[in-house]
């Protein structure tokens, strides 16, 4: 049968670490692969690298297993992951498999047919002798542990807070010597929480009681049922060999991989992978271990299903298993089967604790649950379970499912649910790792009288064993320290196993349906990469700029971002105000719905929604009862359809609006701005708030024949005149009268500027530049030249420069840039630095290119500053000139390498991505020519960023 293609999520799930997933993106484009194909269950390809020969890459999808000729020590390497991404997103080629693929495939088949090493007959007598010796050592170690546990309660647990974990570490070390490693690890873990958090004593007594119960069970090992005895032995640390497990009867099923959880200690990281049989309904746990620096095997991918035989470890609640035989490659799973309601899940949890009271959690698969505002999940019957601390704000679930019922896989423990994954309308939502729960993540669970006796100590307050839990006698006999520990174990298990559903009120309402289509799938995969720390080349600053570029391209393309990315994007909007309008449009209705559930994201309601949609989609209620953003959207749509009606609607209740809203509403009049708006905007100049007046001034300056423009022109022509000799006569305003203030003139000059010069500058900035070319019958360059020799020249240049920036007048900008000279040159006509760079942005492309070219040859610092102040999307000519300079600077050994690195950083996000191949070849050429490796790395980084951007642009086509 043909192999079913993996999803992108499946591919990223097998990455050994986030860095490998990020690196795989750089080699996942079709241009990187000279050939590829799928032969049976083996995916193969030839990936172009920095060397002459391409890398030979193979992936056996039935394993999966990986082979690559690159020197990487990671498995899978970035090339194998890149090949899988290529296959998942666009399919594999149809080339015939070369010999090296066939040989590798045959070699794997040969190795699989060999009998396992060490499968010969063992010496039964020697094995029995070793087992007896170990049992003796374990019994002695546990006997010492029992005495130590009784001593802790006899003397009182209050002293444990001051002693800290040291006594526990010493006992754990002796247990390791006694060959009881599992219980040693439990003792060590318990000791590390001593004295931490409000309920540390409650947790400590409960854990010590369960350890004491384990010791008692080991004493009676021969009298226990076989399955319970196997559980006790595993909790103590007796080994069970793989051969023994594989010798048990296998269970064949379609095993659905529900999810995985990683937990780390000092020496090893453990991965718990939960499966469920589609036919048997049985849960299974497959454990994987990795030392620091090593990667996990990636043969069980969450969200997939595999036909396989599993063999289970013995126990009272047999969950842990080994995959014995696979009967095919994993296939994507639409949704798991056998989900149950909350009460059924709690019943299974109780049964699991009854069989194995030392178990911390059991797997559950809940059907049709919805989050509540109180951090719970409620089913259709109204029963709820709490989410564990650190997982109780499930923004991933709210964003991905939109408040709709989901089937959810989780681990259920005393603290609540730890989600693994959810399935909503055919979508697989993978739960994040969650935040650390902290010391108070678990509530108090033991009766106060029992805890009080343990804290004081039975030597001071004897314990008679009489206690009731839930109104019933506990039924745990014994007195003294042993009785306290026994009662703690029984009370703890009783309370946990008797858990009842929580209150299910306060469920989150469903999000409104979207009317716009999603963005292209390859582009959304790229977005997830950009939202991952280190997900793009060039560092965090470059990554933010790439994300900004992605958002702009997405907004231009039209569509909605994937719902599961909304929490991360809304967090980005908290830090970057300029991106909020884009996020409002790309997030759609679900983004606003999600923002309504968290105050930190409430800024989204101040942004207009769906401005590009048809006007009829927004109703009149949005103006009377909507949020600020919805009212802005309504007014903007109405303005585009009927400018006069929108203005009259705004004028009707304008005085009653808040100042921030008045400013926002005035800004919307920019849509369809016309001479009919002059009267209303001129009236707004009398508003009591400055920000509202400034919004009106900005629009009136865009109207060539507005009253404000005429008044400014009258002031300017009265202040600056052409005399009979052809020179300028300047008579600036000496004070700012009320009429000037009303027109937006600021009476307070900046430090170092005179009042008259400041007033002249502002009047000129508000006067149309055509006034001067018409009045003086001269070109912009000739008008600017008139002011150069005048004492008022600096003020005139500043005023005209501000007007040129506002009107985007390239001819005036060119004339002023030539007159004032470059930064750093001593001149009385030099403009303020910020204004100069704003002027450069208005220059015609050819003029700007000559300035940049001159700076690249003579002044690297100025060149970098000039390029850094320019907008993105450089022209091909400017981009080519910069790449030429990169070539020269990289080879100039005497030049500071920082300038080269900064130039490459700036060019990476602004130069045309079409130059990616050219810069890549330049990198190879510099390396062959023996250029300093640090300089080669800077150029290689530029090539990587350009290639990354090139892929972004292709994904939106």
Short mmCIF file of N, CA and C in Angstrom, two decimals, residues 177-296:
data_model
loop_
_atom_site.label_atom_id
_atom_site.label_comp_id
_atom_site.label_asym_id
_atom_site.label_seq_id
_atom_site.Cartn_x
_atom_site.Cartn_y
_atom_site.Cartn_z
N UNK A 177 22.82 1.54 47.24
CA UNK A 177 23.76 0.46 47.57
C UNK A 177 23.03 -0.85 47.81
N UNK A 178 21.78 -0.75 48.31
CA UNK A 178 21.00 -1.96 48.57
C UNK A 178 20.28 -2.46 47.32
N UNK A 179 20.57 -1.85 46.17
CA UNK A 179 19.99 -2.25 44.89
C UNK A 179 18.47 -2.07 44.84
N UNK A 180 18.01 -0.95 45.44
CA UNK A 180 16.60 -0.56 45.36
C UNK A 180 16.53 0.83 44.74
N UNK A 181 16.89 0.98 43.46
CA UNK A 181 17.04 2.32 42.88
C UNK A 181 15.73 3.09 42.74
N UNK A 182 14.61 2.40 42.48
CA UNK A 182 13.36 3.12 42.27
C UNK A 182 12.89 3.81 43.54
N UNK A 183 12.88 3.10 44.65
CA UNK A 183 12.46 3.72 45.89
C UNK A 183 13.49 4.75 46.35
N UNK A 184 14.75 4.56 45.98
CA UNK A 184 15.77 5.57 46.29
C UNK A 184 15.46 6.88 45.57
N UNK A 185 15.07 6.78 44.31
CA UNK A 185 14.70 7.99 43.57
C UNK A 185 13.50 8.68 44.18
N UNK A 186 12.53 7.90 44.67
CA UNK A 186 11.36 8.50 45.31
C UNK A 186 11.75 9.25 46.57
N UNK A 187 12.61 8.64 47.40
CA UNK A 187 13.07 9.30 48.63
C UNK A 187 13.81 10.59 48.30
N UNK A 188 14.65 10.55 47.28
CA UNK A 188 15.41 11.75 46.90
C UNK A 188 14.47 12.85 46.41
N UNK A 189 13.47 12.48 45.61
CA UNK A 189 12.53 13.48 45.10
C UNK A 189 11.72 14.11 46.23
N UNK A 190 11.28 13.29 47.18
CA UNK A 190 10.51 13.82 48.31
C UNK A 190 11.35 14.79 49.13
N UNK A 191 12.62 14.46 49.32
CA UNK A 191 13.47 15.32 50.13
C UNK A 191 13.67 16.70 49.52
N UNK A 192 13.65 16.79 48.21
CA UNK A 192 13.89 18.08 47.55
C UNK A 192 12.72 19.04 47.70
N UNK A 193 11.56 18.58 48.11
CA UNK A 193 10.41 19.46 48.31
C UNK A 193 10.19 19.82 49.76
N UNK A 194 11.02 19.31 50.65
CA UNK A 194 10.85 19.55 52.08
C UNK A 194 11.02 21.03 52.42
N UNK A 195 10.04 21.58 53.12
CA UNK A 195 10.12 22.97 53.54
C UNK A 195 9.76 23.97 52.47
N UNK A 196 9.32 23.53 51.30
CA UNK A 196 9.03 24.44 50.19
C UNK A 196 7.52 24.50 49.97
N UNK A 197 6.96 25.71 50.04
CA UNK A 197 5.55 25.88 49.78
C UNK A 197 4.71 25.81 51.04
N UNK A 198 3.45 26.25 50.90
CA UNK A 198 2.57 26.32 52.07
C UNK A 198 2.17 24.94 52.58
N UNK A 199 2.09 23.96 51.71
CA UNK A 199 1.61 22.63 52.12
C UNK A 199 2.72 21.58 52.08
N UNK A 200 3.92 22.01 52.38
CA UNK A 200 5.03 21.06 52.28
C UNK A 200 4.87 19.90 53.26
N UNK A 201 4.40 20.19 54.46
CA UNK A 201 4.27 19.11 55.46
C UNK A 201 3.20 18.11 55.04
N UNK A 202 2.12 18.59 54.46
CA UNK A 202 1.07 17.70 53.98
C UNK A 202 1.61 16.78 52.89
N UNK A 203 2.34 17.38 51.94
CA UNK A 203 2.92 16.56 50.86
C UNK A 203 3.93 15.58 51.41
N UNK A 204 4.75 16.04 52.35
CA UNK A 204 5.80 15.17 52.89
C UNK A 204 5.20 13.97 53.62
N UNK A 205 4.20 14.22 54.48
CA UNK A 205 3.61 13.11 55.21
C UNK A 205 2.94 12.12 54.26
N UNK A 206 2.23 12.63 53.25
CA UNK A 206 1.58 11.73 52.31
C UNK A 206 2.59 10.87 51.56
N UNK A 207 3.68 11.46 51.11
CA UNK A 207 4.70 10.70 50.37
C UNK A 207 5.39 9.69 51.27
N UNK A 208 5.70 10.09 52.50
CA UNK A 208 6.34 9.15 53.43
C UNK A 208 5.41 7.99 53.76
N UNK A 209 4.10 8.28 53.87
CA UNK A 209 3.14 7.22 54.13
C UNK A 209 3.09 6.21 52.98
N UNK A 210 3.14 6.69 51.73
CA UNK A 210 3.14 5.77 50.60
C UNK A 210 4.42 4.97 50.53
N UNK A 211 5.55 5.57 50.89
CA UNK A 211 6.81 4.81 50.92
C UNK A 211 6.74 3.73 51.99
N UNK A 212 6.16 4.10 53.16
CA UNK A 212 6.03 3.11 54.24
C UNK A 212 5.10 1.98 53.82
N UNK A 213 4.05 2.31 53.06
CA UNK A 213 3.16 1.27 52.55
C UNK A 213 3.89 0.35 51.59
N UNK A 214 4.79 0.90 50.77
CA UNK A 214 5.57 0.09 49.84
C UNK A 214 6.50 -0.87 50.59
N UNK A 215 7.11 -0.39 51.67
CA UNK A 215 7.99 -1.25 52.46
C UNK A 215 7.20 -2.40 53.08
N UNK A 216 6.00 -2.08 53.60
CA UNK A 216 5.16 -3.12 54.19
C UNK A 216 4.73 -4.14 53.13
N UNK A 217 4.39 -3.64 51.94
CA UNK A 217 3.99 -4.56 50.88
C UNK A 217 5.15 -5.46 50.47
N UNK A 218 6.36 -4.94 50.49
CA UNK A 218 7.51 -5.78 50.13
C UNK A 218 7.74 -6.86 51.16
N UNK A 219 7.45 -6.56 52.44
CA UNK A 219 7.60 -7.59 53.48
C UNK A 219 6.66 -8.76 53.23
N UNK A 220 5.52 -8.46 52.61
CA UNK A 220 4.51 -9.51 52.38
C UNK A 220 4.48 -9.92 50.91
N UNK A 221 5.58 -9.80 50.24
CA UNK A 221 5.63 -10.00 48.79
C UNK A 221 5.12 -11.38 48.40
N UNK A 222 5.49 -12.39 49.17
CA UNK A 222 5.10 -13.76 48.80
C UNK A 222 3.60 -14.00 48.95
N UNK A 223 2.93 -13.21 49.79
CA UNK A 223 1.50 -13.41 50.02
C UNK A 223 0.64 -12.58 49.08
N UNK A 224 1.25 -11.68 48.31
CA UNK A 224 0.48 -10.80 47.44
C UNK A 224 0.12 -11.51 46.15
N UNK A 225 -0.99 -11.10 45.50
CA UNK A 225 -1.28 -11.62 44.16
C UNK A 225 -0.13 -11.30 43.21
N UNK A 226 -0.01 -12.12 42.20
CA UNK A 226 1.14 -11.97 41.30
C UNK A 226 1.22 -10.58 40.67
N UNK A 227 0.07 -10.05 40.22
CA UNK A 227 0.13 -8.74 39.56
C UNK A 227 0.49 -7.63 40.53
N UNK A 228 -0.04 -7.68 41.76
CA UNK A 228 0.32 -6.66 42.75
C UNK A 228 1.77 -6.81 43.18
N UNK A 229 2.22 -8.07 43.32
CA UNK A 229 3.63 -8.29 43.67
C UNK A 229 4.54 -7.72 42.59
N UNK A 230 4.16 -7.85 41.32
CA UNK A 230 4.97 -7.27 40.24
C UNK A 230 5.02 -5.76 40.35
N UNK A 231 3.90 -5.14 40.73
CA UNK A 231 3.88 -3.69 40.91
C UNK A 231 4.83 -3.27 42.02
N UNK A 232 4.78 -3.97 43.14
CA UNK A 232 5.65 -3.63 44.27
C UNK A 232 7.10 -3.78 43.88
N UNK A 233 7.42 -4.86 43.20
CA UNK A 233 8.80 -5.07 42.79
C UNK A 233 9.29 -3.95 41.87
N UNK A 234 8.43 -3.52 40.94
CA UNK A 234 8.85 -2.44 40.04
C UNK A 234 9.02 -1.14 40.80
N UNK A 235 8.18 -0.86 41.82
CA UNK A 235 8.31 0.37 42.59
C UNK A 235 9.57 0.37 43.45
N UNK A 236 9.98 -0.80 43.84
CA UNK A 236 11.22 -0.90 44.62
C UNK A 236 12.43 -0.74 43.71
N UNK A 237 12.36 -1.32 42.51
CA UNK A 237 13.47 -1.17 41.58
C UNK A 237 14.03 -2.48 41.08
N UNK A 238 13.30 -3.58 41.23
CA UNK A 238 13.76 -4.84 40.65
C UNK A 238 13.69 -4.72 39.13
N UNK A 239 14.71 -5.15 38.43
CA UNK A 239 14.69 -5.00 36.97
C UNK A 239 13.82 -6.06 36.31
N UNK A 240 13.21 -5.65 35.19
CA UNK A 240 12.50 -6.57 34.31
C UNK A 240 13.15 -6.43 32.94
N UNK A 241 13.74 -7.49 32.45
CA UNK A 241 14.48 -7.40 31.20
C UNK A 241 13.53 -7.27 30.01
N UNK A 242 14.07 -6.73 28.95
CA UNK A 242 13.29 -6.61 27.72
C UNK A 242 12.86 -7.98 27.22
N UNK A 243 13.75 -8.95 27.35
CA UNK A 243 13.41 -10.29 26.88
C UNK A 243 12.23 -10.86 27.65
N UNK A 244 12.17 -10.60 28.96
CA UNK A 244 11.05 -11.09 29.76
C UNK A 244 9.73 -10.45 29.32
N UNK A 245 9.78 -9.14 29.01
CA UNK A 245 8.56 -8.46 28.58
C UNK A 245 8.12 -8.97 27.22
N UNK A 246 9.07 -9.10 26.30
CA UNK A 246 8.72 -9.54 24.95
C UNK A 246 8.27 -10.99 24.92
N UNK A 247 8.54 -11.73 25.99
CA UNK A 247 8.09 -13.11 26.06
C UNK A 247 6.62 -13.23 26.46
N UNK A 248 6.03 -12.13 26.94
CA UNK A 248 4.61 -12.16 27.31
C UNK A 248 3.74 -12.11 26.06
N UNK A 249 2.48 -12.53 26.16
CA UNK A 249 1.61 -12.52 24.97
C UNK A 249 1.43 -11.10 24.43
N UNK A 250 1.67 -10.89 23.15
CA UNK A 250 1.53 -9.55 22.58
C UNK A 250 0.06 -9.19 22.34
N UNK A 251 -0.20 -7.90 22.27
CA UNK A 251 -1.53 -7.40 21.97
C UNK A 251 -1.43 -6.55 20.70
N UNK A 252 -2.04 -7.05 19.62
CA UNK A 252 -2.02 -6.30 18.37
C UNK A 252 -3.24 -5.39 18.30
N UNK A 253 -2.98 -4.16 17.88
CA UNK A 253 -4.06 -3.19 17.79
C UNK A 253 -3.60 -2.04 16.92
N UNK A 254 -4.53 -1.17 16.59
CA UNK A 254 -4.18 0.11 15.95
C UNK A 254 -3.95 1.11 17.08
N UNK A 255 -2.69 1.29 17.41
CA UNK A 255 -2.35 2.09 18.59
C UNK A 255 -2.29 3.57 18.21
N UNK A 256 -3.13 4.33 18.85
CA UNK A 256 -3.22 5.77 18.60
C UNK A 256 -2.30 6.51 19.57
N UNK A 257 -1.37 7.29 19.02
CA UNK A 257 -0.40 8.01 19.85
C UNK A 257 -1.06 9.31 20.31
N UNK A 258 -1.38 9.37 21.61
CA UNK A 258 -2.14 10.50 22.14
C UNK A 258 -1.28 11.71 22.45
N UNK A 259 -0.09 11.48 22.95
CA UNK A 259 0.76 12.62 23.32
C UNK A 259 1.96 12.15 24.10
N UNK A 260 2.82 13.10 24.46
CA UNK A 260 4.04 12.77 25.18
C UNK A 260 4.38 13.88 26.15
N UNK A 261 5.11 13.50 27.19
CA UNK A 261 5.55 14.44 28.23
C UNK A 261 7.00 14.15 28.55
N UNK A 262 7.81 15.19 28.60
CA UNK A 262 9.22 15.05 28.98
C UNK A 262 9.42 15.54 30.40
N UNK A 263 10.18 14.79 31.18
CA UNK A 263 10.55 15.20 32.53
C UNK A 263 12.04 14.93 32.72
N UNK A 264 12.73 15.85 33.36
CA UNK A 264 14.19 15.76 33.47
C UNK A 264 14.62 15.78 34.92
N UNK A 265 15.67 15.02 35.21
CA UNK A 265 16.37 15.15 36.49
C UNK A 265 17.84 15.43 36.19
N UNK A 266 18.69 15.20 37.15
CA UNK A 266 20.09 15.60 36.98
C UNK A 266 20.81 14.81 35.90
N UNK A 267 20.44 13.56 35.69
CA UNK A 267 21.25 12.70 34.84
C UNK A 267 20.56 12.23 33.57
N UNK A 268 19.24 12.26 33.52
CA UNK A 268 18.56 11.69 32.38
C UNK A 268 17.22 12.41 32.18
N UNK A 269 16.80 12.47 30.92
CA UNK A 269 15.47 12.99 30.60
C UNK A 269 14.59 11.82 30.18
N UNK A 270 13.40 11.76 30.75
CA UNK A 270 12.46 10.68 30.48
C UNK A 270 11.30 11.21 29.66
N UNK A 271 10.95 10.49 28.62
CA UNK A 271 9.80 10.85 27.79
C UNK A 271 8.72 9.80 27.97
N UNK A 272 7.56 10.24 28.41
CA UNK A 272 6.40 9.36 28.54
C UNK A 272 5.52 9.54 27.30
N UNK A 273 5.31 8.47 26.56
CA UNK A 273 4.50 8.49 25.34
C UNK A 273 3.26 7.65 25.60
N UNK A 274 2.09 8.26 25.51
CA UNK A 274 0.84 7.59 25.81
C UNK A 274 0.16 7.14 24.52
N UNK A 275 -0.29 5.89 24.52
CA UNK A 275 -0.99 5.30 23.38
C UNK A 275 -2.33 4.73 23.86
N UNK A 276 -3.22 4.53 22.93
CA UNK A 276 -4.49 3.88 23.24
C UNK A 276 -4.89 3.00 22.07
N UNK A 277 -5.28 1.77 22.38
CA UNK A 277 -5.68 0.83 21.35
C UNK A 277 -7.07 1.17 20.82
N UNK A 278 -7.18 1.31 19.50
CA UNK A 278 -8.47 1.67 18.91
C UNK A 278 -9.50 0.57 19.09
N UNK A 279 -9.06 -0.70 19.09
CA UNK A 279 -10.00 -1.82 19.23
C UNK A 279 -10.13 -2.27 20.67
N UNK A 280 -9.02 -2.37 21.37
CA UNK A 280 -9.04 -2.89 22.74
C UNK A 280 -9.46 -1.84 23.75
N UNK A 281 -9.28 -0.55 23.42
CA UNK A 281 -9.56 0.52 24.38
C UNK A 281 -8.57 0.58 25.51
N UNK A 282 -7.44 -0.05 25.36
CA UNK A 282 -6.45 -0.14 26.44
C UNK A 282 -5.39 0.95 26.27
N UNK A 283 -5.03 1.57 27.38
CA UNK A 283 -3.95 2.55 27.36
C UNK A 283 -2.60 1.86 27.49
N UNK A 284 -1.60 2.47 26.92
CA UNK A 284 -0.23 1.94 27.02
C UNK A 284 0.73 3.10 27.17
N UNK A 285 1.80 2.85 27.92
CA UNK A 285 2.83 3.86 28.17
C UNK A 285 4.16 3.31 27.68
N UNK A 286 4.76 4.02 26.75
CA UNK A 286 6.09 3.68 26.25
C UNK A 286 7.07 4.72 26.77
N UNK A 287 8.10 4.28 27.46
CA UNK A 287 9.09 5.18 28.04
C UNK A 287 10.33 5.21 27.15
N UNK A 288 10.90 6.40 27.04
CA UNK A 288 12.17 6.58 26.34
C UNK A 288 13.06 7.43 27.23
N UNK A 289 14.36 7.18 27.15
CA UNK A 289 15.32 7.87 28.02
C UNK A 289 16.44 8.44 27.16
N UNK A 290 16.93 9.61 27.59
CA UNK A 290 18.04 10.25 26.87
C UNK A 290 18.92 10.97 27.88
N UNK A 291 20.21 10.72 27.77
CA UNK A 291 21.18 11.43 28.60
C UNK A 291 21.35 12.85 28.05
N UNK A 292 21.92 13.77 28.84
CA UNK A 292 22.14 15.14 28.34
C UNK A 292 22.91 15.14 27.02
N UNK A 293 22.39 15.88 26.05
CA UNK A 293 23.03 15.96 24.74
C UNK A 293 22.56 14.92 23.76
N UNK A 294 21.84 13.90 24.23
CA UNK A 294 21.32 12.87 23.34
C UNK A 294 19.88 13.18 22.96
N UNK A 295 19.42 12.54 21.90
CA UNK A 295 18.06 12.77 21.41
C UNK A 295 17.23 11.52 21.60
N UNK A 296 15.92 11.70 21.63
CA UNK A 296 14.99 10.59 21.78
C UNK A 296 14.74 9.92 20.44
#
